[in-house]
PDB file of C-alpha atoms and ligand atoms in Angstrom:
ATOM      1  CA  MET O   1       8.052  33.377  -7.886  1.00  0.00           C
ATOM      2  CA  TYR O   2       9.355  29.993  -6.831  1.00  0.00           C
ATOM      3  CA  ASP O   3      12.703  28.300  -6.293  1.00  0.00           C
ATOM      4  CA  ILE O   4      12.088  24.554  -6.386  1.00  0.00           C
ATOM      5  CA  ILE O   5      14.696  22.669  -4.348  1.00  0.00           C
ATOM      6  CA  GLY O   6      15.572  18.977  -4.727  1.00  0.00           C
ATOM      7  CA  ASP O   7      15.879  16.068  -2.264  1.00  0.00           C
ATOM      8  CA  ILE O   8      18.098  17.093   0.677  1.00  0.00           C
ATOM      9  CA  HIS O   9      18.494  13.826   2.644  1.00  0.00           C
ATOM     10  CA  GLY O  10      20.245  15.322   5.666  1.00  0.00           C
ATOM     11  CA  HIS O  11      22.693  17.605   3.823  1.00  0.00           C
ATOM     12  CA  ALA O  12      22.281  20.905   5.672  1.00  0.00           C
ATOM     13  CA  ASP O  13      25.601  22.500   4.631  1.00  0.00           C
ATOM     14  CA  GLU O  14      24.693  22.194   0.954  1.00  0.00           C
ATOM     15  CA  LEU O  15      21.163  23.470   1.643  1.00  0.00           C
ATOM     16  CA  ARG O  16      22.507  26.582   3.374  1.00  0.00           C
ATOM     17  CA  GLU O  17      24.965  27.163   0.553  1.00  0.00           C
ATOM     18  CA  LEU O  18      22.254  26.788  -2.089  1.00  0.00           C
ATOM     19  CA  LEU O  19      19.851  29.130  -0.266  1.00  0.00           C
ATOM     20  CA  GLU O  20      22.568  31.751   0.092  1.00  0.00           C
ATOM     21  CA  LEU O  21      23.552  31.363  -3.552  1.00  0.00           C
ATOM     22  CA  MET O  22      19.930  32.186  -4.456  1.00  0.00           C
ATOM     23  CA  GLY O  23      19.840  35.249  -2.232  1.00  0.00           C
ATOM     24  CA  TYR O  24      17.989  33.839   0.773  1.00  0.00           C
ATOM     25  CA  LYS O  25      19.404  35.714   3.779  1.00  0.00           C
ATOM     26  CA  HIS O  26      19.537  34.365   7.288  1.00  0.00           C
ATOM     27  CA  ARG O  27      18.689  37.223   9.611  1.00  0.00           C
ATOM     28  CA  GLY O  28      18.364  35.900  13.117  1.00  0.00           C
ATOM     29  CA  LYS O  29      15.866  33.080  12.862  1.00  0.00           C
ATOM     30  CA  LEU O  30      15.429  31.785   9.350  1.00  0.00           C
ATOM     31  CA  HIS O  31      16.353  31.969   5.689  1.00  0.00           C
ATOM     32  CA  ALA O  32      14.124  34.290   3.706  1.00  0.00           C
ATOM     33  CA  HIS O  33      14.065  36.010   0.330  1.00  0.00           C
ATOM     34  CA  PRO O  34      12.394  39.418  -0.108  1.00  0.00           C
ATOM     35  CA  ASP O  35      10.306  38.348  -3.112  1.00  0.00           C
ATOM     36  CA  ARG O  36      10.682  34.617  -3.712  1.00  0.00           C
ATOM     37  CA  GLN O  37       9.367  31.467  -2.073  1.00  0.00           C
ATOM     38  CA  ALA O  38      11.200  28.142  -1.787  1.00  0.00           C
ATOM     39  CA  VAL O  39       9.415  24.911  -2.735  1.00  0.00           C
ATOM     40  CA  PHE O  40      10.767  21.651  -1.331  1.00  0.00           C
ATOM     41  CA  VAL O  41      10.015  18.400  -3.157  1.00  0.00           C
ATOM     42  CA  GLY O  42      10.414  16.184  -0.048  1.00  0.00           C
ATOM     43  CA  ASP O  43      12.947  13.579   1.114  1.00  0.00           C
ATOM     44  CA  PHE O  44      14.433  15.737   3.861  1.00  0.00           C
ATOM     45  CA  ILE O  45      15.565  12.813   6.001  1.00  0.00           C
ATOM     46  CA  ASP O  46      17.635   9.571   5.957  1.00  0.00           C
ATOM     47  CA  ARG O  47      21.157   9.028   4.574  1.00  0.00           C
ATOM     48  CA  GLY O  48      22.995  12.314   5.406  1.00  0.00           C
ATOM     49  CA  SER O  49      24.579  13.344   8.714  1.00  0.00           C
ATOM     50  CA  GLN O  50      22.663  16.611   9.359  1.00  0.00           C
ATOM     51  CA  ILE O  51      19.038  15.527   9.429  1.00  0.00           C
ATOM     52  CA  SER O  52      18.038  17.540  12.476  1.00  0.00           C
ATOM     53  CA  GLU O  53      19.702  20.671  11.054  1.00  0.00           C
ATOM     54  CA  VAL O  54      17.868  20.248   7.764  1.00  0.00           C
ATOM     55  CA  LEU O  55      14.541  20.155   9.593  1.00  0.00           C
ATOM     56  CA  GLN O  56      15.592  23.215  11.616  1.00  0.00           C
ATOM     57  CA  ILE O  57      16.235  25.141   8.396  1.00  0.00           C
ATOM     58  CA  VAL O  58      13.169  23.997   6.465  1.00  0.00           C
ATOM     59  CA  ARG O  59      10.431  24.088   9.079  1.00  0.00           C
ATOM     60  CA  PRO O  60      10.768  27.746  10.145  1.00  0.00           C
ATOM     61  CA  MET O  61      10.812  28.773   6.480  1.00  0.00           C
ATOM     62  CA  ILE O  62       7.523  26.961   5.941  1.00  0.00           C
ATOM     63  CA  ASP O  63       5.966  28.118   9.220  1.00  0.00           C
ATOM     64  CA  ASN O  64       6.677  31.720   8.275  1.00  0.00           C
ATOM     65  CA  GLY O  65       5.480  31.574   4.687  1.00  0.00           C
ATOM     66  CA  HIS O  66       8.903  31.630   3.012  1.00  0.00           C
ATOM     67  CA  ALA O  67       8.596  28.071   1.715  1.00  0.00           C
ATOM     68  CA  VAL O  68       6.132  25.289   0.959  1.00  0.00           C
ATOM     69  CA  ALA O  69       6.822  21.556   0.672  1.00  0.00           C
ATOM     70  CA  VAL O  70       5.411  18.243  -0.471  1.00  0.00           C
ATOM     71  CA  MET O  71       6.028  14.883   1.155  1.00  0.00           C
ATOM     72  CA  GLY O  72       8.663  12.491  -0.153  1.00  0.00           C
ATOM     73  CA  ASN O  73       8.537   8.719   0.021  1.00  0.00           C
ATOM     74  CA  HIS O  74      11.056   8.828   2.895  1.00  0.00           C
ATOM     75  CA  GLU O  75       8.697  10.948   5.018  1.00  0.00           C
ATOM     76  CA  PHE O  76       5.752   8.702   4.167  1.00  0.00           C
ATOM     77  CA  ASN O  77       7.810   5.607   4.999  1.00  0.00           C
ATOM     78  CA  ALA O  78       8.911   7.165   8.300  1.00  0.00           C
ATOM     79  CA  ILE O  79       5.297   7.780   9.337  1.00  0.00           C
ATOM     80  CA  ALA O  80       4.423   4.148   8.514  1.00  0.00           C
ATOM     81  CA  TYR O  81       7.590   2.830  10.205  1.00  0.00           C
ATOM     82  CA  HIS O  82       6.640   4.508  13.499  1.00  0.00           C
ATOM     83  CA  THR O  83       2.894   3.775  13.417  1.00  0.00           C
ATOM     84  CA  PRO O  84       1.971   0.590  15.323  1.00  0.00           C
ATOM     85  CA  ASP O  85      -0.234  -1.808  13.364  1.00  0.00           C
ATOM     86  CA  PRO O  86      -3.476  -1.982  15.361  1.00  0.00           C
ATOM     87  CA  ALA O  87      -4.216  -5.443  13.929  1.00  0.00           C
ATOM     88  CA  ASN O  88      -0.846  -7.006  14.770  1.00  0.00           C
ATOM     89  CA  ARG O  89       0.664  -6.510  18.219  1.00  0.00           C
ATOM     90  CA  GLY O  90       4.303  -5.485  18.124  1.00  0.00           C
ATOM     91  CA  GLN O  91       4.200  -4.830  14.362  1.00  0.00           C
ATOM     92  CA  PHE O  92       4.283  -1.523  12.509  1.00  0.00           C
ATOM     93  CA  LEU O  93       2.638  -0.337   9.301  1.00  0.00           C
ATOM     94  CA  ARG O  94       6.083  -0.445   7.684  1.00  0.00           C
ATOM     95  CA  GLU O  95       7.842  -3.645   8.596  1.00  0.00           C
ATOM     96  CA  HIS O  96      11.002  -3.366  10.703  1.00  0.00           C
ATOM     97  CA  ASN O  97      13.111  -5.643   8.511  1.00  0.00           C
ATOM     98  CA  ASN O  98      16.791  -5.211   7.611  1.00  0.00           C
ATOM     99  CA  LYS O  99      16.186  -3.247   4.420  1.00  0.00           C
ATOM    100  CA  ASN O 100      13.706  -0.835   6.001  1.00  0.00           C
ATOM    101  CA  ASP O 101      15.785  -0.460   9.180  1.00  0.00           C
ATOM    102  CA  ARG O 102      18.847   0.386   7.150  1.00  0.00           C
ATOM    103  CA  GLN O 103      17.040   2.930   4.973  1.00  0.00           C
ATOM    104  CA  HIS O 104      15.808   4.844   8.036  1.00  0.00           C
ATOM    105  CA  ALA O 105      18.746   4.191  10.415  1.00  0.00           C
ATOM    106  CA  GLU O 106      20.425   7.613  10.236  1.00  0.00           C
ATOM    107  CA  THR O 107      17.235   9.434  11.143  1.00  0.00           C
ATOM    108  CA  VAL O 108      16.618   7.188  14.166  1.00  0.00           C
ATOM    109  CA  ARG O 109      20.253   7.498  15.227  1.00  0.00           C
ATOM    110  CA  GLN O 110      20.536  11.288  14.880  1.00  0.00           C
ATOM    111  CA  LEU O 111      17.201  12.478  16.286  1.00  0.00           C
ATOM    112  CA  THR O 112      16.210  12.219  19.943  1.00  0.00           C
ATOM    113  CA  ALA O 113      12.951  10.408  20.659  1.00  0.00           C
ATOM    114  CA  GLY O 114      11.264  13.766  21.156  1.00  0.00           C
ATOM    115  CA  GLN O 115      12.615  15.225  17.924  1.00  0.00           C
ATOM    116  CA  LEU O 116      11.614  12.107  16.052  1.00  0.00           C
ATOM    117  CA  SER O 117       8.009  12.097  17.221  1.00  0.00           C
ATOM    118  CA  GLU O 118       7.727  15.817  16.530  1.00  0.00           C
ATOM    119  CA  ALA O 119       9.148  15.297  13.047  1.00  0.00           C
ATOM    120  CA  ILE O 120       6.639  12.510  12.371  1.00  0.00           C
ATOM    121  CA  MET O 121       3.798  14.786  13.442  1.00  0.00           C
ATOM    122  CA  TRP O 122       5.063  17.416  11.051  1.00  0.00           C
ATOM    123  CA  PHE O 123       5.384  14.913   8.179  1.00  0.00           C
ATOM    124  CA  ARG O 124       1.682  14.149   8.659  1.00  0.00           C
ATOM    125  CA  SER O 125       0.918  17.764   7.826  1.00  0.00           C
ATOM    126  CA  LEU O 126       2.727  17.719   4.474  1.00  0.00           C
ATOM    127  CA  PRO O 127       0.623  17.596   1.299  1.00  0.00           C
ATOM    128  CA  MET O 128       1.334  14.851  -1.258  1.00  0.00           C
ATOM    129  CA  SER O 129       1.020  17.270  -4.154  1.00  0.00           C
ATOM    130  CA  LEU O 130       0.772  21.027  -4.674  1.00  0.00           C
ATOM    131  CA  ASP O 131      -1.043  22.818  -7.462  1.00  0.00           C
ATOM    132  CA  LEU O 132       0.433  26.297  -7.102  1.00  0.00           C
ATOM    133  CA  ASP O 133      -0.073  29.411  -9.137  1.00  0.00           C
ATOM    134  CA  GLY O 134       1.316  28.260 -12.494  1.00  0.00           C
ATOM    135  CA  ILE O 135       3.263  25.148 -11.450  1.00  0.00           C
ATOM    136  CA  ARG O 136       2.621  21.688 -10.025  1.00  0.00           C
ATOM    137  CA  VAL O 137       4.872  19.973  -7.512  1.00  0.00           C
ATOM    138  CA  VAL O 138       4.985  16.345  -6.465  1.00  0.00           C
ATOM    139  CA  HIS O 139       7.765  14.067  -5.229  1.00  0.00           C
ATOM    140  CA  ALA O 140       7.780  11.592  -8.136  1.00  0.00           C
ATOM    141  CA  CYS O 141       4.800  11.561 -10.542  1.00  0.00           C
ATOM    142  CA  TRP O 142       1.915  13.877 -11.399  1.00  0.00           C
ATOM    143  CA  ASP O 143      -0.744  11.232 -11.993  1.00  0.00           C
ATOM    144  CA  ILE O 144      -4.067  13.033 -11.701  1.00  0.00           C
ATOM    145  CA  GLY O 145      -6.057   9.825 -11.130  1.00  0.00           C
ATOM    146  CA  SER O 146      -3.848   8.853  -8.200  1.00  0.00           C
ATOM    147  CA  ILE O 147      -3.815  12.393  -6.829  1.00  0.00           C
ATOM    148  CA  ASN O 148      -7.627  12.413  -6.846  1.00  0.00           C
ATOM    149  CA  VAL O 149      -7.753   9.068  -4.996  1.00  0.00           C
ATOM    150  CA  ILE O 150      -5.405  10.502  -2.351  1.00  0.00           C
ATOM    151  CA  GLU O 151      -7.372  13.753  -2.002  1.00  0.00           C
ATOM    152  CA  ARG O 152     -10.632  11.834  -1.533  1.00  0.00           C
ATOM    153  CA  ALA O 153      -9.015   9.592   1.101  1.00  0.00           C
ATOM    154  CA  LEU O 154      -7.553  12.576   2.965  1.00  0.00           C
ATOM    155  CA  ALA O 155     -11.020  14.155   3.092  1.00  0.00           C
ATOM    156  CA  GLU O 156     -12.614  10.889   4.213  1.00  0.00           C
ATOM    157  CA  HIS O 157     -10.021  10.049   6.896  1.00  0.00           C
ATOM    158  CA  ASP O 158      -9.601  13.545   8.303  1.00  0.00           C
ATOM    159  CA  GLY O 159      -6.136  14.110   6.842  1.00  0.00           C
ATOM    160  CA  LEU O 160      -3.133  11.879   7.241  1.00  0.00           C
ATOM    161  CA  SER O 161      -4.603  10.022  10.221  1.00  0.00           C
ATOM    162  CA  THR O 162      -3.840   6.487  11.352  1.00  0.00           C
ATOM    163  CA  ASP O 163      -6.921   5.342   9.409  1.00  0.00           C
ATOM    164  CA  PHE O 164      -5.509   6.933   6.283  1.00  0.00           C
ATOM    165  CA  MET O 165      -2.129   5.272   6.902  1.00  0.00           C
ATOM    166  CA  LEU O 166      -3.802   1.892   7.434  1.00  0.00           C
ATOM    167  CA  ALA O 167      -5.454   2.050   4.021  1.00  0.00           C
ATOM    168  CA  ALA O 168      -2.414   3.635   2.381  1.00  0.00           C
ATOM    169  CA  THR O 169      -0.130   0.774   3.442  1.00  0.00           C
ATOM    170  CA  ARG O 170      -2.519  -2.108   2.647  1.00  0.00           C
ATOM    171  CA  LYS O 171      -1.391  -3.510  -0.710  1.00  0.00           C
ATOM    172  CA  SER O 172      -4.902  -4.433  -1.823  1.00  0.00           C
ATOM    173  CA  GLU O 173      -6.179  -0.860  -1.486  1.00  0.00           C
ATOM    174  CA  ASP O 174      -6.394   1.586  -4.367  1.00  0.00           C
ATOM    175  CA  LEU O 175      -5.021   4.229  -2.051  1.00  0.00           C
ATOM    176  CA  CYS O 176      -1.808   2.241  -1.494  1.00  0.00           C
ATOM    177  CA  GLN O 177      -1.108   2.043  -5.221  1.00  0.00           C
ATOM    178  CA  SER O 178      -1.962   5.718  -5.668  1.00  0.00           C
ATOM    179  CA  VAL O 179       0.481   6.790  -2.955  1.00  0.00           C
ATOM    180  CA  GLU O 180       3.173   4.619  -4.549  1.00  0.00           C
ATOM    181  CA  ASP O 181       2.541   6.165  -7.969  1.00  0.00           C
ATOM    182  CA  VAL O 182       2.754   9.719  -6.671  1.00  0.00           C
ATOM    183  CA  LEU O 183       5.623   9.321  -4.180  1.00  0.00           C
ATOM    184  CA  LYS O 184       7.740   6.613  -5.840  1.00  0.00           C
ATOM    185  CA  GLY O 185       6.909   6.978  -9.507  1.00  0.00           C
ATOM    186  CA  LYS O 186       4.655   5.233 -11.968  1.00  0.00           C
ATOM    187  CA  GLU O 187       5.942   1.728 -12.648  1.00  0.00           C
ATOM    188  CA  LEU O 188       5.316  -0.640 -15.511  1.00  0.00           C
ATOM    189  CA  THR O 189       5.493  -4.416 -15.240  1.00  0.00           C
ATOM    190  CA  LEU O 190       7.756  -6.052 -17.812  1.00  0.00           C
ATOM    191  CA  PRO O 191       5.949  -8.547 -20.095  1.00  0.00           C
ATOM    192  CA  ASN O 192       6.134 -12.348 -20.082  1.00  0.00           C
ATOM    193  CA  GLY O 193       7.746 -12.610 -16.668  1.00  0.00           C
ATOM    194  CA  ILE O 194      10.862 -10.774 -17.887  1.00  0.00           C
ATOM    195  CA  SER O 195      13.050  -9.445 -15.123  1.00  0.00           C
ATOM    196  CA  PHE O 196      16.469  -7.839 -14.779  1.00  0.00           C
ATOM    197  CA  LYS O 197      18.996  -7.373 -11.996  1.00  0.00           C
ATOM    198  CA  ASP O 198      19.302  -3.830 -10.627  1.00  0.00           C
ATOM    199  CA  LYS O 199      22.522  -2.224  -9.323  1.00  0.00           C
ATOM    200  CA  ASP O 200      22.100  -3.847  -5.910  1.00  0.00           C
ATOM    201  CA  GLY O 201      21.601  -7.252  -7.510  1.00  0.00           C
ATOM    202  CA  HIS O 202      17.871  -7.332  -6.730  1.00  0.00           C
ATOM    203  CA  GLU O 203      15.720  -9.110  -9.316  1.00  0.00           C
ATOM    204  CA  ARG O 204      13.159  -6.629 -10.677  1.00  0.00           C
ATOM    205  CA  SER O 205      10.164  -7.177 -12.898  1.00  0.00           C
ATOM    206  CA  GLU O 206       8.983  -3.537 -12.905  1.00  0.00           C
ATOM    207  CA  VAL O 207      10.548  -0.354 -14.207  1.00  0.00           C
ATOM    208  CA  ARG O 208      10.019   3.302 -13.307  1.00  0.00           C
ATOM    209  CA  THR O 209       8.587   5.043 -16.325  1.00  0.00           C
ATOM    210  CA  LYS O 210       9.132   8.310 -18.103  1.00  0.00           C
ATOM    211  CA  TRP O 211       5.538   9.058 -17.125  1.00  0.00           C
ATOM    212  CA  TYR O 212       5.579  12.406 -18.956  1.00  0.00           C
ATOM    213  CA  GLU O 213       6.060  10.701 -22.353  1.00  0.00           C
ATOM    214  CA  HIS O 214       3.856   8.474 -24.453  1.00  0.00           C
ATOM    215  CA  PRO O 215       5.336   4.957 -24.728  1.00  0.00           C
ATOM    216  CA  ALA O 216       4.326   4.472 -28.388  1.00  0.00           C
ATOM    217  CA  GLY O 217       7.303   3.407 -30.488  1.00  0.00           C
ATOM    218  CA  LYS O 218       9.565   3.141 -27.445  1.00  0.00           C
ATOM    219  CA  THR O 219      11.188   0.094 -25.894  1.00  0.00           C
ATOM    220  CA  TYR O 220      11.043  -0.652 -22.185  1.00  0.00           C
ATOM    221  CA  ARG O 221      14.663   0.458 -21.923  1.00  0.00           C
ATOM    222  CA  GLU O 222      13.908   3.768 -23.626  1.00  0.00           C
ATOM    223  CA  TYR O 223      10.847   4.324 -21.434  1.00  0.00           C
ATOM    224  CA  THR O 224      12.706   3.781 -18.124  1.00  0.00           C
ATOM    225  CA  LEU O 225      13.715   6.682 -15.841  1.00  0.00           C
ATOM    226  CA  PRO O 226      16.598   6.952 -15.282  1.00  0.00           C
ATOM    227  CA  ALA O 227      17.966   4.788 -18.097  1.00  0.00           C
ATOM    228  CA  ILE O 228      19.023   1.294 -17.010  1.00  0.00           C
ATOM    229  CA  GLU O 229      21.065  -0.781 -19.434  1.00  0.00           C
ATOM    230  CA  GLU O 230      19.840  -4.062 -17.980  1.00  0.00           C
ATOM    231  CA  VAL O 231      16.218  -3.336 -18.925  1.00  0.00           C
ATOM    232  CA  PRO O 232      15.268  -5.291 -22.081  1.00  0.00           C
ATOM    233  CA  ASP O 233      15.104  -3.442 -25.379  1.00  0.00           C
ATOM    234  CA  GLU O 234      11.640  -4.756 -26.230  1.00  0.00           C
ATOM    235  CA  PRO O 235       8.852  -2.495 -27.473  1.00  0.00           C
ATOM    236  CA  VAL O 236       6.242  -1.395 -24.950  1.00  0.00           C
ATOM    237  CA  PRO O 237       3.129  -3.041 -26.448  1.00  0.00           C
ATOM    238  CA  GLU O 238      -0.062  -1.145 -27.096  1.00  0.00           C
ATOM    239  CA  SER O 239      -1.794  -3.252 -24.432  1.00  0.00           C
ATOM    240  CA  ALA O 240       0.360  -1.522 -21.789  1.00  0.00           C
ATOM    241  CA  TRP O 241      -0.317   2.023 -22.949  1.00  0.00           C
ATOM    242  CA  ASN O 242      -3.385   2.455 -20.776  1.00  0.00           C
ATOM    243  CA  GLN O 243      -1.405   1.580 -17.616  1.00  0.00           C
ATOM    244  CA  VAL O 244       0.832   4.590 -17.895  1.00  0.00           C
ATOM    245  CA  THR O 245       0.475   8.246 -17.017  1.00  0.00           C
ATOM    246  CA  GLN O 246       0.887  10.782 -19.779  1.00  0.00           C
ATOM    247  CA  TYR O 247       1.774  14.344 -19.030  1.00  0.00           C
ATOM    248  CA  ASN O 248       2.646  15.208 -22.561  1.00  0.00           C
ATOM    249  CA  ASP O 249       0.501  18.172 -23.431  1.00  0.00           C
ATOM    250  CA  ASP O 250       2.752  21.207 -23.685  1.00  0.00           C
ATOM    251  CA  ALA O 251      -0.144  23.316 -22.455  1.00  0.00           C
ATOM    252  CA  ASP O 252      -0.186  21.538 -19.065  1.00  0.00           C
ATOM    253  CA  PRO O 253       1.471  23.593 -16.303  1.00  0.00           C
ATOM    254  CA  PRO O 254       5.135  22.840 -15.595  1.00  0.00           C
ATOM    255  CA  VAL O 255       5.632  19.995 -13.100  1.00  0.00           C
ATOM    256  CA  PHE O 256       8.567  19.746 -10.718  1.00  0.00           C
ATOM    257  CA  VAL O 257       9.640  16.470  -9.116  1.00  0.00           C
ATOM    258  CA  GLY O 258      12.555  15.053  -7.135  1.00  0.00           C
ATOM    259  CA  HIS O 259      13.169  11.397  -6.328  1.00  0.00           C
ATOM    260  CA  TYR O 260      15.028   9.950  -9.312  1.00  0.00           C
ATOM    261  CA  TRP O 261      18.661  10.232  -8.190  1.00  0.00           C
ATOM    262  CA  LEU O 262      19.730  11.749 -11.494  1.00  0.00           C
ATOM    263  CA  ARG O 263      23.441  12.254 -12.163  1.00  0.00           C
ATOM    264  CA  ALA O 264      24.845  14.897 -14.484  1.00  0.00           C
ATOM    265  CA  GLU O 265      27.440  17.597 -14.579  1.00  0.00           C
ATOM    266  CA  ARG O 266      24.693  20.028 -15.618  1.00  0.00           C
ATOM    267  CA  PRO O 267      20.998  19.384 -14.879  1.00  0.00           C
ATOM    268  CA  THR O 268      18.718  18.999 -17.895  1.00  0.00           C
ATOM    269  CA  LEU O 269      14.950  19.074 -18.359  1.00  0.00           C
ATOM    270  CA  LEU O 270      12.902  15.885 -18.647  1.00  0.00           C
ATOM    271  CA  ALA O 271      10.442  17.645 -20.969  1.00  0.00           C
ATOM    272  CA  PRO O 272       9.655  21.274 -21.900  1.00  0.00           C
ATOM    273  CA  ASN O 273       7.218  21.336 -18.967  1.00  0.00           C
ATOM    274  CA  VAL O 274       8.724  18.706 -16.621  1.00  0.00           C
ATOM    275  CA  ALA O 275      11.857  19.119 -14.496  1.00  0.00           C
ATOM    276  CA  CYS O 276      13.478  16.855 -11.918  1.00  0.00           C
ATOM    277  CA  VAL O 277      15.542  18.682  -9.298  1.00  0.00           C
ATOM    278  CA  ASP O 278      17.032  15.593  -7.604  1.00  0.00           C
ATOM    279  CA  TYR O 279      20.715  15.368  -8.537  1.00  0.00           C
ATOM    280  CA  SER O 280      21.858  12.954  -5.822  1.00  0.00           C
ATOM    281  CA  VAL O 281      23.434  15.189  -3.187  1.00  0.00           C
ATOM    282  CA  ALA O 282      23.408  12.176  -0.857  1.00  0.00           C
ATOM    283  CA  LYS O 283      25.499  10.140  -3.309  1.00  0.00           C
ATOM    284  CA  GLY O 284      28.195  12.715  -4.105  1.00  0.00           C
ATOM    285  CA  GLY O 285      26.182  14.570  -6.765  1.00  0.00           C
ATOM    286  CA  ASN O 286      24.746  18.030  -6.204  1.00  0.00           C
ATOM    287  CA  LEU O 287      21.870  19.819  -4.528  1.00  0.00           C
ATOM    288  CA  CYS O 288      19.855  21.433  -7.281  1.00  0.00           C
ATOM    289  CA  ALA O 289      17.123  24.050  -7.609  1.00  0.00           C
ATOM    290  CA  TYR O 290      15.102  25.463 -10.484  1.00  0.00           C
ATOM    291  CA  ARG O 291      14.420  29.210 -10.359  1.00  0.00           C
ATOM    292  CA  TRP O 292      10.967  29.664 -11.854  1.00  0.00           C
ATOM    293  CA  ASP O 293       9.848  33.107 -13.008  1.00  0.00           C
ATOM    294  CA  GLY O 294       6.461  32.372 -14.544  1.00  0.00           C
ATOM    295  CA  GLU O 295       7.518  30.685 -17.773  1.00  0.00           C
ATOM    296  CA  GLN O 296       5.363  27.931 -19.313  1.00  0.00           C
ATOM    297  CA  GLU O 297       8.293  26.516 -21.256  1.00  0.00           C
ATOM    298  CA  LEU O 298      11.096  25.617 -18.857  1.00  0.00           C
ATOM    299  CA  SER O 299      14.762  26.265 -19.580  1.00  0.00           C
ATOM    300  CA  ALA O 300      17.828  24.329 -18.407  1.00  0.00           C
ATOM    301  CA  GLU O 301      19.531  27.710 -17.951  1.00  0.00           C
ATOM    302  CA  LYS O 302      17.430  28.216 -14.826  1.00  0.00           C
ATOM    303  CA  PHE O 303      18.901  25.367 -12.783  1.00  0.00           C
ATOM    304  CA  VAL O 304      21.349  26.314 -10.066  1.00  0.00           C
ATOM    305  CA  TRP O 305      23.243  23.860  -7.881  1.00  0.00           C
ATOM    306  CA  VAL O 306      25.960  23.308  -5.310  1.00  0.00           C
ATOM    307  CA  ASN O 307      28.188  20.252  -5.246  1.00  0.00           C
ATOM    308  CA  ALA O 308      27.969  17.715  -2.438  1.00  0.00           C
ATOM    309  CA  ARG O 309      30.653  18.256   0.198  1.00  0.00           C
TER     310      ARG O 309
HETATM  311 MN1   MN K 401      12.415   9.812  -3.057  1.00  0.00          MN
END
């Protein structure tokens, strides 16, 4: 059975505490549980002060079969940030501008050059989605169309190669949009050029959707994850319904995601078969896990968490 663990972002103390709380014992080399496997939803790096330690906890667990993991958008971005653009000398597949530098700064600062290049190699080995025995795991959105595009591209480009990364970072490519959907969430463009200012004051014309719900009868504000007051309370029109993912059949296997920086005293489910385990440990929230024992209908009773230190 699986313990699905949320975005860690360089918070090793909380990760150790959470693993121990769940009965994973560290005997010599790594944390292990006699009859459970950990599942990491990605976003191991950036922000926190113990990035190298996090990788030293997670990687041996995976290498020895005690855990599996999917890639987060921060790992994908890191690969692109450190991959030179073959078409533009001195440039990289992810631009080295202020915003991108800042987002990745802690990782670059804390890891030696050797550790960093080894970490990047490891990120390239991470799957973008996992269809396990009874559950599905992805960093942000289980969109089967996008997942299929990614799987085809991985087969065509021999895994997460530089060729794959070239296509995956070129805005005009289907693959680029698919990776964004799966790793950053399915977004919906607001109608009639409407925009709103987000918390950082950035003008935004797109919102992250509650991709596991049908938008019929909902307003853009109601269909945004997490809720943002500044999003207009206008109905999502029927013409937009075909742009969104729907994971709303109760018979579909439970899906676990991270990514959304949720905040709550007690974690709650997104849907009877959808759970987010990201409760913002890197912003003073908590590091959360869901302990899955084979149930089709999830229960909020099965979340466990430790507070950020
Ligand atoms: Mn993320």
